[in-house]
Short mmCIF file of C-alpha atoms in Angstrom, two decimals:
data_model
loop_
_atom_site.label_atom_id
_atom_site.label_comp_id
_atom_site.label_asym_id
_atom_site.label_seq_id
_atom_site.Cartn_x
_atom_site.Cartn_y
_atom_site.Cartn_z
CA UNK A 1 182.42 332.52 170.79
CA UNK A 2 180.95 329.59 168.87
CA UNK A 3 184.82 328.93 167.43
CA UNK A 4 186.32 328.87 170.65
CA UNK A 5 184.13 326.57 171.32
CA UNK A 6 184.22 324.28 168.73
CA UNK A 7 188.43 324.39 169.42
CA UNK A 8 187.94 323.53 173.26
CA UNK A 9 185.74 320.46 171.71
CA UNK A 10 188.13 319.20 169.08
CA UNK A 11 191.12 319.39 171.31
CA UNK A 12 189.01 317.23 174.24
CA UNK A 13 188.27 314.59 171.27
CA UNK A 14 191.94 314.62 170.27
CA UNK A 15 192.76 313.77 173.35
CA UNK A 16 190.47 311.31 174.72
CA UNK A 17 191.43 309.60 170.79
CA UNK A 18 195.08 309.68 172.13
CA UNK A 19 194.09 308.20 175.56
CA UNK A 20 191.67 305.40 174.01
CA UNK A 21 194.93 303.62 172.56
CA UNK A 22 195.69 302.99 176.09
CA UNK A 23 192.53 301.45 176.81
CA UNK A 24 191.45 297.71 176.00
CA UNK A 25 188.79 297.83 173.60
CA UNK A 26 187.94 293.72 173.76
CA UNK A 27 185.63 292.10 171.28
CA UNK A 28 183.46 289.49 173.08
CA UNK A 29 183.63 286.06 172.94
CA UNK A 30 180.65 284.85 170.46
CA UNK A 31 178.62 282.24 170.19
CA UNK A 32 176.20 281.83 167.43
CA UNK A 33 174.48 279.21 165.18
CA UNK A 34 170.91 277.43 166.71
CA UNK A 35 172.74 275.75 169.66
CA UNK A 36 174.10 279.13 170.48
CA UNK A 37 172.28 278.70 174.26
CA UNK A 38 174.31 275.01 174.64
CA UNK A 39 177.92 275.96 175.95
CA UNK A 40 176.41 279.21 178.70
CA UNK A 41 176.64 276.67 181.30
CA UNK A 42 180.44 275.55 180.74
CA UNK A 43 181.41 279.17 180.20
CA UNK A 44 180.07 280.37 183.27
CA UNK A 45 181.68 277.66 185.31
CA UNK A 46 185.24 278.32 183.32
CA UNK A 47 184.38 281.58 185.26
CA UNK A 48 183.86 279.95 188.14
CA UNK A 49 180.13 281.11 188.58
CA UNK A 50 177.26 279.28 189.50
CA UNK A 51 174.60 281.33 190.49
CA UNK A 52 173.85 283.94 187.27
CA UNK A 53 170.85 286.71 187.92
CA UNK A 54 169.06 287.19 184.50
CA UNK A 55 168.16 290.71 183.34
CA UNK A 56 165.17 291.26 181.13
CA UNK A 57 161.45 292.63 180.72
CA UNK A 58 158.32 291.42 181.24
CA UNK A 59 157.49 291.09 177.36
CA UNK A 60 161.02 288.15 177.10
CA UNK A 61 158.90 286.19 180.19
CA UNK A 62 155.63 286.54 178.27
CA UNK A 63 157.49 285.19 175.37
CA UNK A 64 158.44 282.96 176.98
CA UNK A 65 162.19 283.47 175.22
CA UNK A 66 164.08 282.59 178.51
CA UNK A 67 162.93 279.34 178.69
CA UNK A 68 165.30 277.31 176.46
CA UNK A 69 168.24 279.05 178.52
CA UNK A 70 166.48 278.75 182.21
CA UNK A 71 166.63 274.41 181.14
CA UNK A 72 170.36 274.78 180.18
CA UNK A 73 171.41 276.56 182.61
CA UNK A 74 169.33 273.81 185.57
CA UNK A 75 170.41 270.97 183.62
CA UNK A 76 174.12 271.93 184.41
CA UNK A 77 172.95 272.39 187.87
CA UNK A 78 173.22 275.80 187.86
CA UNK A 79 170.79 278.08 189.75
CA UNK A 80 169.36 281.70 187.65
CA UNK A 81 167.44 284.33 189.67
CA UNK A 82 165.73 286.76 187.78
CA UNK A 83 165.18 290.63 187.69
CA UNK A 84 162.16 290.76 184.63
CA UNK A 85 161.58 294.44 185.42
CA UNK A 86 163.28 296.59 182.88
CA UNK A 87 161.63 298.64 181.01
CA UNK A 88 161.92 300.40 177.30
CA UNK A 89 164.14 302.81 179.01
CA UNK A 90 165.97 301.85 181.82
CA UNK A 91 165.33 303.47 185.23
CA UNK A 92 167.44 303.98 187.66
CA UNK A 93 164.59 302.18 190.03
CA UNK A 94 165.13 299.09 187.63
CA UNK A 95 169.05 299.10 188.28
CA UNK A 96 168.26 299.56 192.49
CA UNK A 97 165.91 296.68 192.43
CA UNK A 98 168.15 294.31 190.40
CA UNK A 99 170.90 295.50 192.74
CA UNK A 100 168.57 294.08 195.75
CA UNK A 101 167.72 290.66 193.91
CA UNK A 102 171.77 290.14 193.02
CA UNK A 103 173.06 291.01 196.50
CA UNK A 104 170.30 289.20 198.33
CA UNK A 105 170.75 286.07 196.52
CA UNK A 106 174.50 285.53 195.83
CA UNK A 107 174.52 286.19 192.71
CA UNK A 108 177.62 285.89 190.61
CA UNK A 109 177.44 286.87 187.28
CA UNK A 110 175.22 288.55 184.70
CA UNK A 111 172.86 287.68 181.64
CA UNK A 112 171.16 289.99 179.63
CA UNK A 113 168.34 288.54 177.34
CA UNK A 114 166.74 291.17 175.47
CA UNK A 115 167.28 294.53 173.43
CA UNK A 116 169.17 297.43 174.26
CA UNK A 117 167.46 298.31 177.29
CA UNK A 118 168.31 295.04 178.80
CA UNK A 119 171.35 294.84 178.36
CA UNK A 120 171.91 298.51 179.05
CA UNK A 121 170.53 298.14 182.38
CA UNK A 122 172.45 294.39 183.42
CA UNK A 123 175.88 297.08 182.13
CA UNK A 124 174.41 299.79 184.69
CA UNK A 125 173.93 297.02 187.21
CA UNK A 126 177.24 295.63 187.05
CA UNK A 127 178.88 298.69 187.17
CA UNK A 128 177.47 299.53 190.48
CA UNK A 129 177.55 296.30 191.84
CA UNK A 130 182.07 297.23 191.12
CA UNK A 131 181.36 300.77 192.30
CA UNK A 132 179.49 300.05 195.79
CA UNK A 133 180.68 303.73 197.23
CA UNK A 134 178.56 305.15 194.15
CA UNK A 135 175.37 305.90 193.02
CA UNK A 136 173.93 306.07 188.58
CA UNK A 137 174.46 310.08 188.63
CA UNK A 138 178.54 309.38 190.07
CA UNK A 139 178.73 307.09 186.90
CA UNK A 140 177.71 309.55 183.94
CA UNK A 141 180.61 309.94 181.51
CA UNK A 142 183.61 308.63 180.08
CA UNK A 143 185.91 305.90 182.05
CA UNK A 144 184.32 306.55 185.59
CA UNK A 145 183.71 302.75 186.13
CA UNK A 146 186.75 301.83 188.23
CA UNK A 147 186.42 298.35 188.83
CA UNK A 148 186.30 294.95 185.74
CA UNK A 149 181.86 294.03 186.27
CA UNK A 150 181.32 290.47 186.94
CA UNK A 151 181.24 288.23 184.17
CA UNK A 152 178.44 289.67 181.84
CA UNK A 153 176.36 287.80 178.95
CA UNK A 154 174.91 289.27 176.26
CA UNK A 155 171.96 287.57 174.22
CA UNK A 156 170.52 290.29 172.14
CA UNK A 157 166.52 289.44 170.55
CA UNK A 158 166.51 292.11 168.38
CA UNK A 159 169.04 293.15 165.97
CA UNK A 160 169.69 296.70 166.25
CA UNK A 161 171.43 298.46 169.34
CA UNK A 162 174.83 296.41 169.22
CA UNK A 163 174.81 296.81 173.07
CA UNK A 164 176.66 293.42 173.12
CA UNK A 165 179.85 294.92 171.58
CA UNK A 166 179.40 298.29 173.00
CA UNK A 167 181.17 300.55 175.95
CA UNK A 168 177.94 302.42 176.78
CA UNK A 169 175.08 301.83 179.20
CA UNK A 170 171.89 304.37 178.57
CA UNK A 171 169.48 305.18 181.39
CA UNK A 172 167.10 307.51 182.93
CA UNK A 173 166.44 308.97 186.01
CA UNK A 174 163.16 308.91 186.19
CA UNK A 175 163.31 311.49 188.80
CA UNK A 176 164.50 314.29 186.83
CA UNK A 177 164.22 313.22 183.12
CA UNK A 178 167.74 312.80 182.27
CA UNK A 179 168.91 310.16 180.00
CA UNK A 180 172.57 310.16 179.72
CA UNK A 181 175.38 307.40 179.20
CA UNK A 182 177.77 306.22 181.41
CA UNK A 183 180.86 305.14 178.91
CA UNK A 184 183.52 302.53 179.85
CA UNK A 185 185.69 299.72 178.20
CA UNK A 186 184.80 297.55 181.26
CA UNK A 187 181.26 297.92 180.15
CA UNK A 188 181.82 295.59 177.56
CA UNK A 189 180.27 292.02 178.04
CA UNK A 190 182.67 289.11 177.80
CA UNK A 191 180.06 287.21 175.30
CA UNK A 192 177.35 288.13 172.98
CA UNK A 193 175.08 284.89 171.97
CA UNK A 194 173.87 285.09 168.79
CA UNK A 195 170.47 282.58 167.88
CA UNK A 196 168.35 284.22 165.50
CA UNK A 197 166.13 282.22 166.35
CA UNK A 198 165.04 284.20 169.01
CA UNK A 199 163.70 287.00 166.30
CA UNK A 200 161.49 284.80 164.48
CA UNK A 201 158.90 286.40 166.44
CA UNK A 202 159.64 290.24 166.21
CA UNK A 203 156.95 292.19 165.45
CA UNK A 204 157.37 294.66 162.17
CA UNK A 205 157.28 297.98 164.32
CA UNK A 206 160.61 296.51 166.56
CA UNK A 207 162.46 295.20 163.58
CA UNK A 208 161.84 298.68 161.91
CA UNK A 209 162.92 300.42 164.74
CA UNK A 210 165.75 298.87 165.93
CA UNK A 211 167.12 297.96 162.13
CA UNK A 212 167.31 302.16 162.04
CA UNK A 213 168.98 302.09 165.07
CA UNK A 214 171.75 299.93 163.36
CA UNK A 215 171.60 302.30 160.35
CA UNK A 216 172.20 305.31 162.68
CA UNK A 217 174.75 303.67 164.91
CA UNK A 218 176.67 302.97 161.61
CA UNK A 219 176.21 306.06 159.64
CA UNK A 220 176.88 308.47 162.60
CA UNK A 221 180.24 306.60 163.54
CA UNK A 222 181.23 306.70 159.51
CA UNK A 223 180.94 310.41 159.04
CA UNK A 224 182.33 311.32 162.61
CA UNK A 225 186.08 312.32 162.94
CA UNK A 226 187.51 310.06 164.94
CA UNK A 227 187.26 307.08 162.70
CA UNK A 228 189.91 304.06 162.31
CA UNK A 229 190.10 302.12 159.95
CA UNK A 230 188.63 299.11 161.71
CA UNK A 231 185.35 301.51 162.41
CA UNK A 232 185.30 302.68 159.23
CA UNK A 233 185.00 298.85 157.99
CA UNK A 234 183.02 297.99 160.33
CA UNK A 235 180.24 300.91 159.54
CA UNK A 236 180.07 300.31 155.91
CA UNK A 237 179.61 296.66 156.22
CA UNK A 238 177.16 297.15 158.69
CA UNK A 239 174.90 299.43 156.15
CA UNK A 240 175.36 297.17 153.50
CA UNK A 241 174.06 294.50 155.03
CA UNK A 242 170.76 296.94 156.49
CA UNK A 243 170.92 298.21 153.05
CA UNK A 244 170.16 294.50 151.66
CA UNK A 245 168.45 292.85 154.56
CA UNK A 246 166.38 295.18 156.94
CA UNK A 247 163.11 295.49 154.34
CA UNK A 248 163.26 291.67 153.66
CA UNK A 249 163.57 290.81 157.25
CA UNK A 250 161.07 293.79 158.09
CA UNK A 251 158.38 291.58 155.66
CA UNK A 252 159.48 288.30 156.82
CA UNK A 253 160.76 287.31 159.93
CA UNK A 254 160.90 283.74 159.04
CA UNK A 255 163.81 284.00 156.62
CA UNK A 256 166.82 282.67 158.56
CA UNK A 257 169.22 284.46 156.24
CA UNK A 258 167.86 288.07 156.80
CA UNK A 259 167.54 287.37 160.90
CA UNK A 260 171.66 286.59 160.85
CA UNK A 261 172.82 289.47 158.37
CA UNK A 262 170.53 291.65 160.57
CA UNK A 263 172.46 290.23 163.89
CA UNK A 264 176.01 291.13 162.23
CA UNK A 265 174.93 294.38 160.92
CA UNK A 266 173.74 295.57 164.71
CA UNK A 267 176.92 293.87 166.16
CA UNK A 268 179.52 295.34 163.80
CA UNK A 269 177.54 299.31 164.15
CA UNK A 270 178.06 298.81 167.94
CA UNK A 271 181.91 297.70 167.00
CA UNK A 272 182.49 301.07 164.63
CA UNK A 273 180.22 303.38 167.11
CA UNK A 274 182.04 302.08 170.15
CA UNK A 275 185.13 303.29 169.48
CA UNK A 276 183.60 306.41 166.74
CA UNK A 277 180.99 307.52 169.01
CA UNK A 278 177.79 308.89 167.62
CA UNK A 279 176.53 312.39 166.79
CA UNK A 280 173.89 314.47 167.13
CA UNK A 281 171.09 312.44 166.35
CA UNK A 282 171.66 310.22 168.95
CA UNK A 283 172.01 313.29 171.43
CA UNK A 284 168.91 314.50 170.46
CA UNK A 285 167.04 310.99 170.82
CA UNK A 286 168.59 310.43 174.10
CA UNK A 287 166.88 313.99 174.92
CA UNK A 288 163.71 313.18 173.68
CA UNK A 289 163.36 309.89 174.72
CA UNK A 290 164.26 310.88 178.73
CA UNK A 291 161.24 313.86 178.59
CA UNK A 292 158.43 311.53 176.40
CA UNK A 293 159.82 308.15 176.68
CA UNK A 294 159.69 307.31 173.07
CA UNK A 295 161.52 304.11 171.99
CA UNK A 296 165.13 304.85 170.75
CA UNK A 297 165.15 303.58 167.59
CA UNK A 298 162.06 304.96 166.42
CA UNK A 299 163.15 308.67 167.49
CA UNK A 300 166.52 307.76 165.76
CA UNK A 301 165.15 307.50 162.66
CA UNK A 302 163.15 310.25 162.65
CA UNK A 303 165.82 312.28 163.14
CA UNK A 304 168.16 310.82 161.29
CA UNK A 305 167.62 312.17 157.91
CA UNK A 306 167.14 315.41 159.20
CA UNK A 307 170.35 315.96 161.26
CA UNK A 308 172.30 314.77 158.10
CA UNK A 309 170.89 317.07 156.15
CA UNK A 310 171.83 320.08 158.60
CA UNK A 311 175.25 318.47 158.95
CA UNK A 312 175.09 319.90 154.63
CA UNK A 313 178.83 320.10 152.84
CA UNK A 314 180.21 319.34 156.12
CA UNK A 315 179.37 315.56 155.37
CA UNK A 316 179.43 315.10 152.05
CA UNK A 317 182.46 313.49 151.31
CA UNK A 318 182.00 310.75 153.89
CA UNK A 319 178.08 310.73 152.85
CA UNK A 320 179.73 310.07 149.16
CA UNK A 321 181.98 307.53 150.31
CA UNK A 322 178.47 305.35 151.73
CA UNK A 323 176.68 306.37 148.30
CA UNK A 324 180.47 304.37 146.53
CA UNK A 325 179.84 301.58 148.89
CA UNK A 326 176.10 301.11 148.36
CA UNK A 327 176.27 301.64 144.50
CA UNK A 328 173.29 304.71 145.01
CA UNK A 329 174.65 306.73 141.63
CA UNK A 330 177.00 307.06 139.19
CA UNK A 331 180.72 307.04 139.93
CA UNK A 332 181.09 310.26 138.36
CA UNK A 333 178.19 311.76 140.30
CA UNK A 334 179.46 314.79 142.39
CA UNK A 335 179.88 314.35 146.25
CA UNK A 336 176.87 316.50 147.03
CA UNK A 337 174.95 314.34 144.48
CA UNK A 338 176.05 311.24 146.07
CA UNK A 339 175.20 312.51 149.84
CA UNK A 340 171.93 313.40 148.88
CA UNK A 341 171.44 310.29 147.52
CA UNK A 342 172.33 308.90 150.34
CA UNK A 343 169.47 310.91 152.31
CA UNK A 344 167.35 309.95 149.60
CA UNK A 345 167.43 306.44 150.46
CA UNK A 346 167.15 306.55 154.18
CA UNK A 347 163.84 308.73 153.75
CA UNK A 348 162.54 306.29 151.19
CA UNK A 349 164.18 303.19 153.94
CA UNK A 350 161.97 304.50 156.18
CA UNK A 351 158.43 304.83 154.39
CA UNK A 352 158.97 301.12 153.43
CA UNK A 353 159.54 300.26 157.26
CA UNK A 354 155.73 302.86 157.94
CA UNK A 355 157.96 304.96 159.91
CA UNK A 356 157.48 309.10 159.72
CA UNK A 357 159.31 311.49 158.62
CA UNK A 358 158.52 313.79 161.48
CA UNK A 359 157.13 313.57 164.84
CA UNK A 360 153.23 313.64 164.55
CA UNK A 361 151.44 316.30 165.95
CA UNK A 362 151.38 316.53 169.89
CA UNK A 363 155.11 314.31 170.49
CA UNK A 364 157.24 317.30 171.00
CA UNK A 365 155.96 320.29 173.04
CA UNK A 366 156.95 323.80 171.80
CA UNK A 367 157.62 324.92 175.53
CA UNK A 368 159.87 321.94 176.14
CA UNK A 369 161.64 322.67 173.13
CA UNK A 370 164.56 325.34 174.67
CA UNK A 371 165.41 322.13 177.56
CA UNK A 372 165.65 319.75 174.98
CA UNK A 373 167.89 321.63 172.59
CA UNK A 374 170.29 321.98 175.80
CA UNK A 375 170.30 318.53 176.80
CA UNK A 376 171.23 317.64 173.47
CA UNK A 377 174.16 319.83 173.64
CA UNK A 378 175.46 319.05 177.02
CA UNK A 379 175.44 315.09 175.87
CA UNK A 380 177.09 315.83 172.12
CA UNK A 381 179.43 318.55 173.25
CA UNK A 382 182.35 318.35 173.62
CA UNK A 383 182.94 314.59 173.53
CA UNK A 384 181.01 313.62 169.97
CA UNK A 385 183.40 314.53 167.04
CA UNK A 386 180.60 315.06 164.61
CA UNK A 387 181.11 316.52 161.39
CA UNK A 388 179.73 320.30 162.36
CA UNK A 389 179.73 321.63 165.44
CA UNK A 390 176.06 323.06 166.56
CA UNK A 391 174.77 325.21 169.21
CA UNK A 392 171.48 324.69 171.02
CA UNK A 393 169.59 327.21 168.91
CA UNK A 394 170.79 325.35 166.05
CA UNK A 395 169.72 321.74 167.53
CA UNK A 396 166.22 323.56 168.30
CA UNK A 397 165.83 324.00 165.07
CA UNK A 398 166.54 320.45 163.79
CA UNK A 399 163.49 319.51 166.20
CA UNK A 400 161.09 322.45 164.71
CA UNK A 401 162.25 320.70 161.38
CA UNK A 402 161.42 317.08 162.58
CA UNK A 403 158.90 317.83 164.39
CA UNK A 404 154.68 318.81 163.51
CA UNK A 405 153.11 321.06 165.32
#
């Protein structure tokens, strides 16, 4: 049974692989450097827009990071409303209320300040405001949003998700638990803004968390098999530059040189995953995190080391190929050798950046355990081409693993 379904699941990946060279796949337009903020107002009227609703959460006001592009922005005479409700993980009440704000005051266009969950929820937003016939649940998928969003701006203030270069948009409904992805081309902004200035004042915990969000994003697309060669670049780059950076950026935010590599090492893991997809890992976080709301990158690396070691033999060779690339052992090292390195060094990543190797006691529920394990599999299978197929019982049991009890 299990190998008729693992051939149902490789021929759907085959051909969605043979479809996606069909699709446009566009890199956004980027601006970076410290007057990164400067030209938003002349590329949003280029666009013809002049009324822009901003999407962030309450902790980017208390920060008071919007402020710099609020007096750009009114100096060019443009007028921002603002949605400042998102949350961690994106509701589907967020994306209704936003909807309200953007309709109600002729709004034009989008900008996401923020992490992930920001910008996941201005991509959720914009894809309904195109889609006005559906609701969140009609959108859940691959290539079910019909219609090009209005133009959408990316300013990521962490460095970890890659949501700026990405096709997916992750929510909940709050209503039932469910955290799923809605996957599109279209959901790809038309600029990221890179200032790194704007995660000088990260605390530790976030630049841990989302820094092994980067590392799974990039590691997950590498050993998956629907790699190109652009993804494939684009993933080992992008954990060379965690593998140098994240701890001295993780110490000290102040270090200008740590904040961009970190920046370029989330945006090029959201370039390879984009087009790679993820794996397991992520389908077990996006489980999790719907039924305990626990942040994303915090469950992903928790997880991480674990799945990969499940994965076994089936990802060596690409785990070997990272071990090359990072300079972990010996050349002549075997590739089993060289993937457990590779484990090695994301379990000792990770006590460096005080994150655990499991769940502590009381995170994951025994009874919930069975509903997980089948939400995980519903997400990963059939459309993530991960190195080794695995069933629910199997993904149960990489939870009993990560998790104490």
């Amino acid at each position: 049974m299990k190998a008729i379904r693992v051939f149902r699941s490789r021929l759907y990946q085959q051909t969605l692989r043979f479809f996606s060279h069909f699709l446009s796949f566009k890199v956004p337009e980027i601006f970076e450097g410290k007057d990164a903020l400067s030209p938003i107002p002349s590329w949003l009227k280029k666009k013809g827009c002049k009324h822009p609703l901003l999407v962030c959460g309450k902790g980017i006001r208390r920060a008071g990071l919007e402020k710099p592009l609020l007096e750009a922005l009114a100096k060019e005479g443009i007028e921002t409303s603002i949605y400042d409700g998102v949350v961690p993980n994106p509701t589907f009440s967020n994306i209704y209320v936003a909807k309200e704000i953007y309709l109600k005051e002729n709004c034009d266009s989008l900008i996401a300040l923020g992490g992930g969950s920001n910008m996941d929820a201005a991509k959720a937003l914009g894809a309904l405001l195109v889609n006005p016939k559906k609701k969140l649940e009609d959108l859940k998928g691959v290539l079910k949003v019909q219609n090009p969003l209005p133009p959408l701006i990316a300013i990521p203030t962490t460095a970890g998700t890659g949501s700026e270069a990405t096709i997916a948009s992750v929510i909940v409904n709050e209503k039932t638990g469910d955290k799923f992805a809605i996957n599109d081309p279209k959901l790809i902004p038309q600029l990221a803004v890179f200032d790194d200035s704007l995660l000088e004042g990260l605390p530790p915990s976030v630049v841990a968390s989302t820094g092994m969000d980067a590392l799974t994003h990039a590691v997950e697309a590498y050993i998956g098999r629907e790699n190109t060669s652009d993804t494939k670049k684009h993933a080992l780059e992008a954990i060379s530059l965690i593998h140098d950076h994240l701890v001295p950026f993780y110490e000290d935010r102040s270090r200008e040189e740590d904040r961009k590599a970190m920046q370029k090492a989330s945006f090029l893991a959201g370039l390879a995953f984009t087009r790679a997809y993820v794996g397991y890992v992520h389908a077990l976080a996006h489980a999790l995190g719907g039924k305990y709301n626990l942040p994303h990158g915090y469950t992903n690396a928790v997880l991480l080391p674990h799945v990969l070691e499940a994965y076994g033999e089936k990802a060596y060779k690409k785990l070997s190929q990272i071990s090359d690339s990072l300079s972990l052992t010996e050349k002549k090292a075997s590739r089993e050798e060289k993937a457990k390195a590779v484990i090695s060094w994301i379990k000792d990543l990770k006590v460096r950046l005080s994150l655990p190797d499991k769940f502590p006691i009381g995170t994951v529920k025994k009874e919930d355990l069975d509903a997980l394990a089948i939400h995980a599999d519903k997400e990963a299978n059939p459309l993530y081409p991960v190195p080794e197929e695995f069933d629910k019982d199997e993904l149960k049991e990489i939870l009993i693993e990560s998790s104490e009890f």
